[in-house]
Amino acid sequence: MAITQQLARVTPAYLDECRATAARTPNGSPGWSPPDADTLDTGWAVWGLVKAWPVLGGDPQHGDALRRSIDGDPDGTGPDVEFLDHYDVYDGFGRPPALLTPAAVAETAAALDALDAFALACVLDRLAGQDPREAAVLCGFGEYSDDLVRYLRAHFDALRDFYRGAAHRRLAVVVWID
């Protein structure tokens, strides 16, 4: 089983419902089941971008936006989602699920939009100029046999679109590794 970055767009009301469900079930299961249309699996792509970004000369603020999009906000800056620290939600690898509130989602969406096509293309062009094996290592992938730049670009575009949709609908985003 591959370990990948997961995201879910949810309403604050849905989080409240899951919190209440976890409180009343004997095993603490939150009944977590966001609609498939509101979930995103970015594979390892954003991890690779985050790792390679500073080495390839990417703007640190853009790197911070990428990191926030998959890490959520630091502890204590939003509503508690400790109830999602349950085996029905994630397998226990890495940090428990974290949250970006609707306001934080709007900020993150704007930051990802500010990471314009030119800035991303410059970083990806630098990556493409590397020996393919070195590029894969730079991203933390070890070996990678497909078109790495295309993989990263497609997943970044999906991430940006996901956040745009969440911001437009004023949804929160929950992030976790599974």
CSV table of N, CA and C in Angstrom, one decimal:
chain,number,residue,atom,x,y,z
A,1,MET,N,0.8,-1.2,0.0
A,1,MET,CA,0.0,0.0,0.0
A,1,MET,C,0.9,1.2,0.0
A,2,ALA,N,0.6,2.1,-0.9
A,2,ALA,CA,1.4,3.4,-1.0
A,2,ALA,C,0.9,4.4,0.0
A,3,ILE,N,1.8,5.2,0.5
A,3,ILE,CA,1.5,6.3,1.4
A,3,ILE,C,1.4,7.5,0.6
A,4,THR,N,0.3,8.2,0.7
A,4,THR,CA,0.1,9.4,-0.1
A,4,THR,C,-0.6,10.5,0.7
A,5,GLN,N,-0.5,11.7,0.1
A,5,GLN,CA,-1.1,12.9,0.7
A,5,GLN,C,-2.6,13.0,0.4
A,6,GLN,N,-3.4,13.1,1.4
A,6,GLN,CA,-4.9,13.2,1.2
A,6,GLN,C,-5.4,14.5,1.6
A,7,LEU,N,-6.5,15.0,1.0
A,7,LEU,CA,-7.2,16.2,1.3
A,7,LEU,C,-8.7,16.0,1.2
A,8,ALA,N,-9.4,16.7,2.0
A,8,ALA,CA,-10.9,16.6,1.9
A,8,ALA,C,-11.4,18.0,2.2
A,9,ARG,N,-12.4,18.4,1.3
A,9,ARG,CA,-13.1,19.7,1.5
A,9,ARG,C,-14.4,19.3,2.3
A,10,VAL,N,-14.6,20.0,3.4
A,10,VAL,CA,-15.8,19.8,4.2
A,10,VAL,C,-16.3,21.1,4.8
A,11,THR,N,-17.6,21.0,5.1
A,11,THR,CA,-18.2,22.2,5.8
A,11,THR,C,-17.9,22.1,7.3
A,12,PRO,N,-17.8,23.2,8.0
A,12,PRO,CA,-17.7,23.2,9.4
A,12,PRO,C,-18.8,22.4,10.1
A,13,ALA,N,-20.0,22.4,9.5
A,13,ALA,CA,-21.1,21.6,10.1
A,13,ALA,C,-20.8,20.1,10.0
A,14,TYR,N,-20.2,19.7,8.9
A,14,TYR,CA,-19.8,18.3,8.8
A,14,TYR,C,-18.8,17.9,9.8
A,15,LEU,N,-17.8,18.8,10.1
A,15,LEU,CA,-16.8,18.5,11.1
A,15,LEU,C,-17.5,18.4,12.5
A,16,ASP,N,-18.5,19.3,12.7
A,16,ASP,CA,-19.2,19.2,14.0
A,16,ASP,C,-20.0,17.9,14.1
A,17,GLU,N,-20.6,17.5,13.0
A,17,GLU,CA,-21.3,16.2,13.0
A,17,GLU,C,-20.4,15.0,13.3
A,18,CYS,N,-19.2,15.0,12.6
A,18,CYS,CA,-18.2,13.9,12.9
A,18,CYS,C,-17.7,14.0,14.3
A,19,ARG,N,-17.5,15.2,14.9
A,19,ARG,CA,-17.1,15.3,16.3
A,19,ARG,C,-18.1,14.7,17.2
A,20,ALA,N,-19.4,15.0,16.9
A,20,ALA,CA,-20.5,14.5,17.8
A,20,ALA,C,-20.6,13.0,17.6
A,21,THR,N,-20.4,12.5,16.4
A,21,THR,CA,-20.5,11.0,16.2
A,21,THR,C,-19.4,10.3,17.0
A,22,ALA,N,-18.2,10.9,16.9
A,22,ALA,CA,-17.0,10.3,17.6
A,22,ALA,C,-17.3,10.3,19.1
A,23,ALA,N,-17.9,11.3,19.6
A,23,ALA,CA,-18.2,11.4,21.1
A,23,ALA,C,-19.2,10.4,21.5
A,24,ARG,N,-20.1,10.0,20.7
A,24,ARG,CA,-21.2,9.0,21.1
A,24,ARG,C,-20.9,7.6,20.7
A,25,THR,N,-19.9,7.3,19.9
A,25,THR,CA,-19.7,5.9,19.5
A,25,THR,C,-18.7,5.3,20.5
A,26,PRO,N,-18.8,4.0,20.8
A,26,PRO,CA,-18.0,3.4,21.8
A,26,PRO,C,-16.5,3.4,21.4
A,27,ASN,N,-16.2,3.3,20.1
A,27,ASN,CA,-14.8,3.2,19.7
A,27,ASN,C,-14.3,4.6,19.2
A,28,GLY,N,-15.1,5.6,19.3
A,28,GLY,CA,-14.7,7.0,18.9
A,28,GLY,C,-14.7,7.2,17.4
A,29,SER,N,-15.3,6.3,16.6
A,29,SER,CA,-15.3,6.5,15.2
A,29,SER,C,-16.1,7.7,14.8
A,30,PRO,N,-15.5,8.6,14.0
A,30,PRO,CA,-16.2,9.9,13.7
A,30,PRO,C,-17.2,9.7,12.5
A,31,GLY,N,-17.3,8.5,11.9
A,31,GLY,CA,-18.2,8.4,10.8
A,31,GLY,C,-17.7,9.2,9.6
A,32,TRP,N,-16.4,9.4,9.4
A,32,TRP,CA,-15.8,10.2,8.4
A,32,TRP,C,-16.0,9.5,7.0
A,33,SER,N,-16.6,10.2,6.2
A,33,SER,CA,-16.8,9.8,4.8
A,33,SER,C,-17.2,10.9,3.9
A,34,PRO,N,-16.2,11.8,3.7
A,34,PRO,CA,-16.5,13.0,2.8
A,34,PRO,C,-16.8,12.5,1.3
A,35,PRO,N,-17.6,13.2,0.6
A,35,PRO,CA,-17.9,12.8,-0.8
A,35,PRO,C,-16.6,12.7,-1.6
A,36,ASP,N,-16.6,11.7,-2.5
A,36,ASP,CA,-15.4,11.5,-3.4
A,36,ASP,C,-15.0,12.7,-4.2
A,37,ALA,N,-16.1,13.5,-4.6
A,37,ALA,CA,-15.8,14.7,-5.4
A,37,ALA,C,-15.1,15.8,-4.6
A,38,ASP,N,-15.1,15.6,-3.2
A,38,ASP,CA,-14.5,16.6,-2.4
A,38,ASP,C,-13.2,16.1,-1.7
A,39,THR,N,-12.6,15.0,-2.3
A,39,THR,CA,-11.4,14.5,-1.8
A,39,THR,C,-10.3,14.6,-2.9
A,40,LEU,N,-9.1,14.6,-2.5
A,40,LEU,CA,-8.0,14.7,-3.4
A,40,LEU,C,-6.8,13.9,-2.9
A,41,ASP,N,-6.2,13.0,-3.7
A,41,ASP,CA,-5.0,12.3,-3.4
A,41,ASP,C,-3.9,12.9,-4.3
A,42,THR,N,-3.0,13.6,-3.7
A,42,THR,CA,-1.9,14.2,-4.5
A,42,THR,C,-0.7,13.2,-4.6
A,43,GLY,N,-0.8,12.0,-4.3
A,43,GLY,CA,0.3,11.1,-4.3
A,43,GLY,C,1.4,11.6,-3.5
A,44,TRP,N,2.6,11.6,-4.1
A,44,TRP,CA,3.8,12.2,-3.5
A,44,TRP,C,4.2,13.5,-4.1
A,45,ALA,N,3.5,14.0,-5.1
A,45,ALA,CA,3.9,15.1,-5.9
A,45,ALA,C,4.2,16.4,-5.1
A,46,VAL,N,3.3,16.8,-4.2
A,46,VAL,CA,3.5,18.0,-3.5
A,46,VAL,C,4.7,17.9,-2.5
A,47,TRP,N,4.9,16.7,-2.0
A,47,TRP,CA,6.0,16.5,-1.1
A,47,TRP,C,7.3,16.8,-1.9
A,48,GLY,N,7.3,16.3,-3.2
A,48,GLY,CA,8.5,16.5,-4.1
A,48,GLY,C,8.7,17.9,-4.4
A,49,LEU,N,7.6,18.7,-4.6
A,49,LEU,CA,7.7,20.1,-4.9
A,49,LEU,C,8.3,20.8,-3.7
A,50,VAL,N,7.7,20.5,-2.5
A,50,VAL,CA,8.1,21.2,-1.3
A,50,VAL,C,9.6,20.9,-1.0
A,51,LYS,N,10.1,19.7,-1.2
A,51,LYS,CA,11.5,19.3,-1.0
A,51,LYS,C,12.4,20.0,-2.0
A,52,ALA,N,12.0,20.0,-3.3
A,52,ALA,CA,12.9,20.6,-4.3
A,52,ALA,C,12.8,22.1,-4.4
A,53,TRP,N,11.7,22.7,-4.0
A,53,TRP,CA,11.5,24.1,-4.2
A,53,TRP,C,12.6,25.0,-3.8
A,54,PRO,N,13.1,24.9,-2.5
A,54,PRO,CA,14.2,25.9,-2.2
A,54,PRO,C,15.5,25.6,-2.9
A,55,VAL,N,15.8,24.3,-3.2
A,55,VAL,CA,17.0,24.0,-3.8
A,55,VAL,C,17.1,24.5,-5.3
A,56,LEU,N,15.9,24.6,-5.9
A,56,LEU,CA,15.8,25.0,-7.3
A,56,LEU,C,15.5,26.6,-7.4
A,57,GLY,N,15.6,27.2,-6.3
A,57,GLY,CA,15.5,28.7,-6.3
A,57,GLY,C,14.1,29.2,-6.3
A,58,GLY,N,13.1,28.4,-5.8
A,58,GLY,CA,11.8,28.9,-5.7
A,58,GLY,C,11.6,29.9,-4.6
A,59,ASP,N,10.7,30.8,-4.8
A,59,ASP,CA,10.4,31.9,-3.8
A,59,ASP,C,10.0,31.2,-2.5
A,60,PRO,N,10.6,31.5,-1.3
A,60,PRO,CA,10.2,30.9,0.0
A,60,PRO,C,8.8,31.1,0.3
A,61,GLN,N,8.1,32.2,0.0
A,61,GLN,CA,6.7,32.3,0.3
A,61,GLN,C,5.9,31.3,-0.4
A,62,HIS,N,6.2,31.0,-1.7
A,62,HIS,CA,5.5,30.0,-2.4
A,62,HIS,C,5.7,28.6,-1.8
A,63,GLY,N,7.0,28.4,-1.4
A,63,GLY,CA,7.2,27.1,-0.7
A,63,GLY,C,6.4,27.0,0.6
A,64,ASP,N,6.2,28.1,1.3
A,64,ASP,CA,5.4,28.1,2.5
A,64,ASP,C,3.9,27.8,2.2
A,65,ALA,N,3.5,28.3,1.1
A,65,ALA,CA,2.1,28.1,0.6
A,65,ALA,C,1.9,26.6,0.3
A,66,LEU,N,2.9,26.0,-0.4
A,66,LEU,CA,2.8,24.6,-0.8
A,66,LEU,C,2.7,23.8,0.5
A,67,ARG,N,3.6,24.1,1.5
A,67,ARG,CA,3.7,23.3,2.7
A,67,ARG,C,2.4,23.5,3.5
A,68,ARG,N,1.9,24.7,3.6
A,68,ARG,CA,0.6,24.9,4.3
A,68,ARG,C,-0.5,24.1,3.7
A,69,SER,N,-0.5,24.0,2.4
A,69,SER,CA,-1.6,23.3,1.7
A,69,SER,C,-1.7,21.8,2.0
A,70,ILE,N,-0.6,21.3,2.5
A,70,ILE,CA,-0.6,19.8,2.8
A,70,ILE,C,-0.4,19.5,4.3
A,71,ASP,N,0.1,20.6,5.0
A,71,ASP,CA,0.3,20.4,6.5
A,71,ASP,C,-0.8,20.9,7.3
A,72,GLY,N,-1.6,21.8,6.8
A,72,GLY,CA,-2.7,22.5,7.6
A,72,GLY,C,-2.0,23.6,8.4
A,73,ASP,N,-2.7,24.1,9.3
A,73,ASP,CA,-2.2,25.2,10.1
A,73,ASP,C,-1.5,24.7,11.4
A,74,PRO,N,-0.6,25.4,11.9
A,74,PRO,CA,0.1,25.0,13.1
A,74,PRO,C,-1.0,24.7,14.3
A,75,ASP,N,-0.6,23.8,15.2
A,75,ASP,CA,-1.5,23.5,16.3
A,75,ASP,C,-2.0,24.8,17.0
A,76,GLY,N,-3.2,24.7,17.3
A,76,GLY,CA,-3.8,25.8,18.1
A,76,GLY,C,-4.4,27.0,17.3
A,77,THR,N,-4.3,26.9,16.0
A,77,THR,CA,-4.8,28.1,15.2
A,77,THR,C,-6.2,27.8,14.6
A,78,GLY,N,-6.7,26.7,14.9
A,78,GLY,CA,-8.1,26.5,14.3
A,78,GLY,C,-8.8,25.5,15.2
A,79,PRO,N,-10.1,25.2,14.8
A,79,PRO,CA,-10.8,24.2,15.7
A,79,PRO,C,-10.1,22.9,15.8
A,80,ASP,N,-10.3,22.3,16.9
A,80,ASP,CA,-9.7,21.0,17.2
A,80,ASP,C,-10.3,19.9,16.3
A,81,VAL,N,-9.4,19.1,15.7
A,81,VAL,CA,-9.8,18.0,14.9
A,81,VAL,C,-9.2,16.7,15.4
A,82,GLU,N,-8.9,16.7,16.7
A,82,GLU,CA,-8.3,15.5,17.4
A,82,GLU,C,-9.2,14.3,17.2
A,83,PHE,N,-10.5,14.4,17.1
A,83,PHE,CA,-11.4,13.3,16.9
A,83,PHE,C,-11.2,12.6,15.6
A,84,LEU,N,-10.5,13.2,14.6
A,84,LEU,CA,-10.1,12.5,13.4
A,84,LEU,C,-8.9,11.6,13.5
A,85,ASP,N,-8.2,11.7,14.7
A,85,ASP,CA,-7.1,10.8,14.9
A,85,ASP,C,-7.6,9.4,15.3
A,86,HIS,N,-8.1,8.8,14.3
A,86,HIS,CA,-8.8,7.5,14.4
A,86,HIS,C,-8.5,6.6,13.2
A,87,TYR,N,-8.3,5.3,13.5
A,87,TYR,CA,-8.0,4.4,12.4
A,87,TYR,C,-9.0,4.3,11.3
A,88,ASP,N,-10.2,4.8,11.5
A,88,ASP,CA,-11.2,4.8,10.4
A,88,ASP,C,-10.9,6.0,9.4
A,89,VAL,N,-10.1,6.9,9.9
A,89,VAL,CA,-9.8,8.1,9.0
A,89,VAL,C,-8.4,7.9,8.4
A,90,TYR,N,-7.4,7.6,9.2
A,90,TYR,CA,-6.0,7.4,8.6
A,90,TYR,C,-5.3,6.3,9.3
A,91,ASP,N,-4.2,5.8,8.7
A,91,ASP,CA,-3.6,4.6,9.2
A,91,ASP,C,-2.5,4.9,10.3
A,92,GLY,N,-2.4,6.1,10.8
A,92,GLY,CA,-1.5,6.4,11.9
A,92,GLY,C,-0.1,6.7,11.4
A,93,PHE,N,0.2,6.8,10.1
A,93,PHE,CA,1.5,7.2,9.6
A,93,PHE,C,1.6,8.7,9.6
A,94,GLY,N,2.6,9.2,10.2
A,94,GLY,CA,2.8,10.7,10.2
A,94,GLY,C,1.9,11.3,11.2
A,95,ARG,N,1.7,12.6,11.0
A,95,ARG,CA,0.9,13.4,12.0
A,95,ARG,C,-0.6,13.1,11.8
A,96,PRO,N,-1.4,13.3,12.8
A,96,PRO,CA,-2.8,13.1,12.7
A,96,PRO,C,-3.4,14.2,11.7
A,97,PRO,N,-4.6,14.0,11.2
A,97,PRO,CA,-5.2,14.9,10.3
A,97,PRO,C,-5.2,16.3,10.9
A,98,ALA,N,-5.0,17.3,10.0
A,98,ALA,CA,-4.9,18.7,10.4
A,98,ALA,C,-5.9,19.5,9.6
A,99,LEU,N,-6.3,20.7,10.0
A,99,LEU,CA,-7.3,21.5,9.4
A,99,LEU,C,-6.9,22.8,8.9
A,100,LEU,N,-7.4,23.2,7.8
A,100,LEU,CA,-7.4,24.6,7.4
A,100,LEU,C,-8.8,25.1,7.4
A,101,THR,N,-9.1,26.2,8.2
A,101,THR,CA,-10.5,26.7,8.3
A,101,THR,C,-10.8,27.4,7.0
A,102,PRO,N,-12.1,27.7,6.8
A,102,PRO,CA,-12.5,28.3,5.5
A,102,PRO,C,-11.7,29.6,5.2
A,103,ALA,N,-11.4,30.4,6.3
A,103,ALA,CA,-10.6,31.6,6.1
A,103,ALA,C,-9.1,31.2,5.6
A,104,ALA,N,-8.6,30.2,6.3
A,104,ALA,CA,-7.2,29.8,5.9
A,104,ALA,C,-7.2,29.2,4.5
A,105,VAL,N,-8.3,28.5,4.2
A,105,VAL,CA,-8.4,27.9,2.8
A,105,VAL,C,-8.4,29.0,1.8
A,106,ALA,N,-9.1,30.1,2.0
A,106,ALA,CA,-9.1,31.2,1.1
A,106,ALA,C,-7.7,31.8,1.0
A,107,GLU,N,-7.0,32.0,2.1
A,107,GLU,CA,-5.6,32.5,2.0
A,107,GLU,C,-4.7,31.6,1.2
A,108,THR,N,-4.8,30.3,1.5
A,108,THR,CA,-4.0,29.3,0.8
A,108,THR,C,-4.3,29.2,-0.7
A,109,ALA,N,-5.6,29.3,-1.0
A,109,ALA,CA,-6.0,29.3,-2.4
A,109,ALA,C,-5.4,30.5,-3.1
A,110,ALA,N,-5.4,31.7,-2.5
A,110,ALA,CA,-4.8,32.9,-3.1
A,110,ALA,C,-3.3,32.8,-3.2
A,111,ALA,N,-2.7,32.2,-2.2
A,111,ALA,CA,-1.2,32.0,-2.3
A,111,ALA,C,-0.8,31.0,-3.4
A,112,LEU,N,-1.6,29.9,-3.6
A,112,LEU,CA,-1.4,29.0,-4.7
A,112,LEU,C,-1.6,29.6,-6.0
A,113,ASP,N,-2.6,30.5,-6.1
A,113,ASP,CA,-2.8,31.3,-7.3
A,113,ASP,C,-1.7,32.2,-7.6
A,114,ALA,N,-1.1,32.8,-6.5
A,114,ALA,CA,0.0,33.7,-6.7
A,114,ALA,C,1.2,33.0,-7.2
A,115,LEU,N,1.3,31.7,-6.9
A,115,LEU,CA,2.4,30.9,-7.4
A,115,LEU,C,2.1,30.7,-8.9
A,116,ASP,N,2.3,31.7,-9.7
A,116,ASP,CA,1.8,31.7,-11.0
A,116,ASP,C,2.5,30.6,-11.9
A,117,ALA,N,1.9,30.5,-13.1
A,117,ALA,CA,2.5,29.5,-14.0
A,117,ALA,C,3.9,29.7,-14.3
A,118,PHE,N,4.3,31.0,-14.4
A,118,PHE,CA,5.7,31.3,-14.7
A,118,PHE,C,6.7,30.9,-13.6
A,119,ALA,N,6.3,31.2,-12.3
A,119,ALA,CA,7.2,30.8,-11.2
A,119,ALA,C,7.3,29.3,-11.1
A,120,LEU,N,6.2,28.6,-11.3
A,120,LEU,CA,6.2,27.1,-11.3
A,120,LEU,C,7.0,26.6,-12.5
A,121,ALA,N,6.8,27.2,-13.6
A,121,ALA,CA,7.5,26.7,-14.8
A,121,ALA,C,9.0,26.9,-14.7
A,122,CYS,N,9.4,28.0,-14.1
A,122,CYS,CA,10.9,28.2,-13.9
A,122,CYS,C,11.5,27.1,-13.0
A,123,VAL,N,10.8,26.8,-11.9
A,123,VAL,CA,11.3,25.8,-11.0
A,123,VAL,C,11.3,24.4,-11.7
A,124,LEU,N,10.2,24.1,-12.4
A,124,LEU,CA,10.1,22.8,-13.1
A,124,LEU,C,11.1,22.7,-14.2
A,125,ASP,N,11.4,23.8,-14.9
A,125,ASP,CA,12.4,23.8,-16.0
A,125,ASP,C,13.8,23.5,-15.4
A,126,ARG,N,14.1,24.1,-14.2
A,126,ARG,CA,15.3,23.8,-13.6
A,126,ARG,C,15.4,22.3,-13.2
A,127,LEU,N,14.3,21.8,-12.8
A,127,LEU,CA,14.2,20.4,-12.4
A,127,LEU,C,14.4,19.5,-13.7
A,128,ALA,N,13.7,19.9,-14.8
A,128,ALA,CA,13.8,19.1,-16.0
A,128,ALA,C,15.3,19.2,-16.6
A,129,GLY,N,16.0,20.2,-16.3
A,129,GLY,CA,17.4,20.3,-16.7
A,129,GLY,C,18.3,19.4,-16.0
A,130,GLN,N,17.9,18.8,-14.9
A,130,GLN,CA,18.7,17.9,-14.1
A,130,GLN,C,18.7,16.5,-14.8
A,131,ASP,N,19.7,15.8,-14.5
A,131,ASP,CA,19.7,14.4,-14.9
A,131,ASP,C,18.4,13.8,-14.3
A,132,PRO,N,17.7,12.9,-15.0
A,132,PRO,CA,16.4,12.4,-14.4
A,132,PRO,C,16.6,11.7,-13.1
A,133,ARG,N,17.7,11.0,-12.9
A,133,ARG,CA,17.9,10.4,-11.6
A,133,ARG,C,18.1,11.4,-10.5
A,134,GLU,N,18.9,12.4,-10.8
A,134,GLU,CA,19.2,13.5,-9.8
A,134,GLU,C,17.9,14.3,-9.5
A,135,ALA,N,17.1,14.5,-10.5
A,135,ALA,CA,15.8,15.2,-10.3
A,135,ALA,C,14.9,14.4,-9.4
A,136,ALA,N,14.8,13.1,-9.6
A,136,ALA,CA,14.0,12.3,-8.7
A,136,ALA,C,14.5,12.3,-7.3
A,137,VAL,N,15.8,12.3,-7.1
A,137,VAL,CA,16.4,12.3,-5.8
A,137,VAL,C,16.2,13.7,-5.1
A,138,LEU,N,16.3,14.7,-5.9
A,138,LEU,CA,16.1,16.1,-5.4
A,138,LEU,C,14.6,16.2,-4.9
A,139,CYS,N,13.7,15.5,-5.5
A,139,CYS,CA,12.3,15.5,-5.0
A,139,CYS,C,12.1,14.5,-3.9
A,140,GLY,N,13.1,13.7,-3.5
A,140,GLY,CA,12.9,12.8,-2.5
A,140,GLY,C,12.3,11.5,-2.9
A,141,PHE,N,12.2,11.2,-4.2
A,141,PHE,CA,11.6,10.1,-4.8
A,141,PHE,C,12.5,8.8,-4.9
A,142,GLY,N,13.8,9.0,-4.8
A,142,GLY,CA,14.7,7.9,-5.1
A,142,GLY,C,14.7,7.6,-6.6
A,143,GLU,N,13.9,6.7,-7.1
A,143,GLU,CA,13.9,6.4,-8.5
A,143,GLU,C,12.5,6.8,-9.0
A,144,TYR,N,12.4,7.3,-10.2
A,144,TYR,CA,11.2,7.7,-10.9
A,144,TYR,C,11.3,7.5,-12.4
A,145,SER,N,10.5,6.7,-13.0
A,145,SER,CA,10.7,6.4,-14.4
A,145,SER,C,9.8,7.2,-15.4
A,146,ASP,N,8.7,7.8,-14.9
A,146,ASP,CA,7.9,8.5,-15.8
A,146,ASP,C,8.4,10.0,-15.9
A,147,ASP,N,7.6,10.8,-16.6
A,147,ASP,CA,7.9,12.2,-16.8
A,147,ASP,C,7.7,12.9,-15.5
A,148,LEU,N,8.7,13.2,-14.7
A,148,LEU,CA,8.6,13.8,-13.4
A,148,LEU,C,8.0,15.2,-13.4
A,149,VAL,N,8.4,16.0,-14.4
A,149,VAL,CA,7.8,17.4,-14.4
A,149,VAL,C,6.3,17.3,-14.7
A,150,ARG,N,5.9,16.5,-15.6
A,150,ARG,CA,4.5,16.3,-15.9
A,150,ARG,C,3.7,15.9,-14.7
A,151,TYR,N,4.3,14.9,-14.0
A,151,TYR,CA,3.6,14.4,-12.8
A,151,TYR,C,3.5,15.5,-11.7
A,152,LEU,N,4.5,16.3,-11.5
A,152,LEU,CA,4.4,17.4,-10.5
A,152,LEU,C,3.5,18.4,-11.0
A,153,ARG,N,3.5,18.8,-12.2
A,153,ARG,CA,2.6,19.9,-12.7
A,153,ARG,C,1.2,19.4,-12.6
A,154,ALA,N,0.9,18.2,-13.0
A,154,ALA,CA,-0.5,17.8,-13.0
A,154,ALA,C,-1.1,17.8,-11.6
A,155,HIS,N,-0.2,17.3,-10.6
A,155,HIS,CA,-0.7,17.3,-9.2
A,155,HIS,C,-0.8,18.7,-8.6
A,156,PHE,N,0.1,19.6,-9.0
A,156,PHE,CA,0.0,20.9,-8.5
A,156,PHE,C,-1.2,21.6,-9.0
A,157,ASP,N,-1.5,21.4,-10.3
A,157,ASP,CA,-2.7,22.0,-10.9
A,157,ASP,C,-4.0,21.4,-10.2
A,158,ALA,N,-4.0,20.2,-9.9
A,158,ALA,CA,-5.1,19.6,-9.2
A,158,ALA,C,-5.3,20.2,-7.8
A,159,LEU,N,-4.1,20.3,-7.1
A,159,LEU,CA,-4.1,20.9,-5.7
A,159,LEU,C,-4.7,22.4,-5.8
A,160,ARG,N,-4.2,23.1,-6.7
A,160,ARG,CA,-4.6,24.5,-6.8
A,160,ARG,C,-6.1,24.6,-7.1
A,161,ASP,N,-6.6,23.8,-8.1
A,161,ASP,CA,-8.0,23.8,-8.4
A,161,ASP,C,-8.8,23.3,-7.2
A,162,PHE,N,-8.3,22.4,-6.5
A,162,PHE,CA,-9.0,21.9,-5.3
A,162,PHE,C,-9.2,23.0,-4.3
A,163,TYR,N,-8.2,23.7,-4.0
A,163,TYR,CA,-8.3,24.8,-3.1
A,163,TYR,C,-9.1,26.0,-3.6
A,164,ARG,N,-9.1,26.2,-4.9
A,164,ARG,CA,-9.9,27.3,-5.5
A,164,ARG,C,-11.4,26.9,-5.2
A,165,GLY,N,-11.7,25.6,-5.5
A,165,GLY,CA,-13.1,25.2,-5.3
A,165,GLY,C,-13.5,25.3,-3.8
A,166,ALA,N,-12.6,24.9,-2.9
A,166,ALA,CA,-12.9,25.0,-1.5
A,166,ALA,C,-13.1,26.4,-1.1
A,167,ALA,N,-12.3,27.3,-1.6
A,167,ALA,CA,-12.4,28.7,-1.2
A,167,ALA,C,-13.7,29.3,-1.8
A,168,HIS,N,-14.0,29.0,-3.0
A,168,HIS,CA,-15.3,29.5,-3.6
A,168,HIS,C,-16.5,29.0,-2.8
A,169,ARG,N,-16.5,27.8,-2.3
A,169,ARG,CA,-17.6,27.3,-1.6
A,169,ARG,C,-17.5,27.5,-0.1
A,170,ARG,N,-16.5,28.2,0.4
A,170,ARG,CA,-16.2,28.5,1.8
A,170,ARG,C,-16.1,27.3,2.6
A,171,LEU,N,-15.4,26.3,2.2
A,171,LEU,CA,-15.2,25.1,2.9
A,171,LEU,C,-13.9,25.0,3.6
A,172,ALA,N,-13.8,24.2,4.6
A,172,ALA,CA,-12.6,23.9,5.3
A,172,ALA,C,-11.9,22.8,4.6
A,173,VAL,N,-10.6,22.6,4.8
A,173,VAL,CA,-9.9,21.5,4.2
A,173,VAL,C,-9.2,20.7,5.3
A,174,VAL,N,-9.3,19.4,5.3
A,174,VAL,CA,-8.6,18.5,6.3
A,174,VAL,C,-7.5,17.8,5.5
A,175,VAL,N,-6.3,17.8,6.0
A,175,VAL,CA,-5.2,17.1,5.3
A,175,VAL,C,-4.6,16.0,6.2
A,176,TRP,N,-4.2,14.9,5.6
A,176,TRP,CA,-3.6,13.8,6.3
A,176,TRP,C,-2.8,12.9,5.3
A,177,ILE,N,-2.0,12.1,5.9
A,177,ILE,CA,-1.3,11.1,5.1
A,177,ILE,C,-1.9,9.7,5.3
A,178,ASP,N,-2.1,9.0,4.3
A,178,ASP,CA,-2.7,7.7,4.4
A,178,ASP,C,-2.0,6.7,3.4
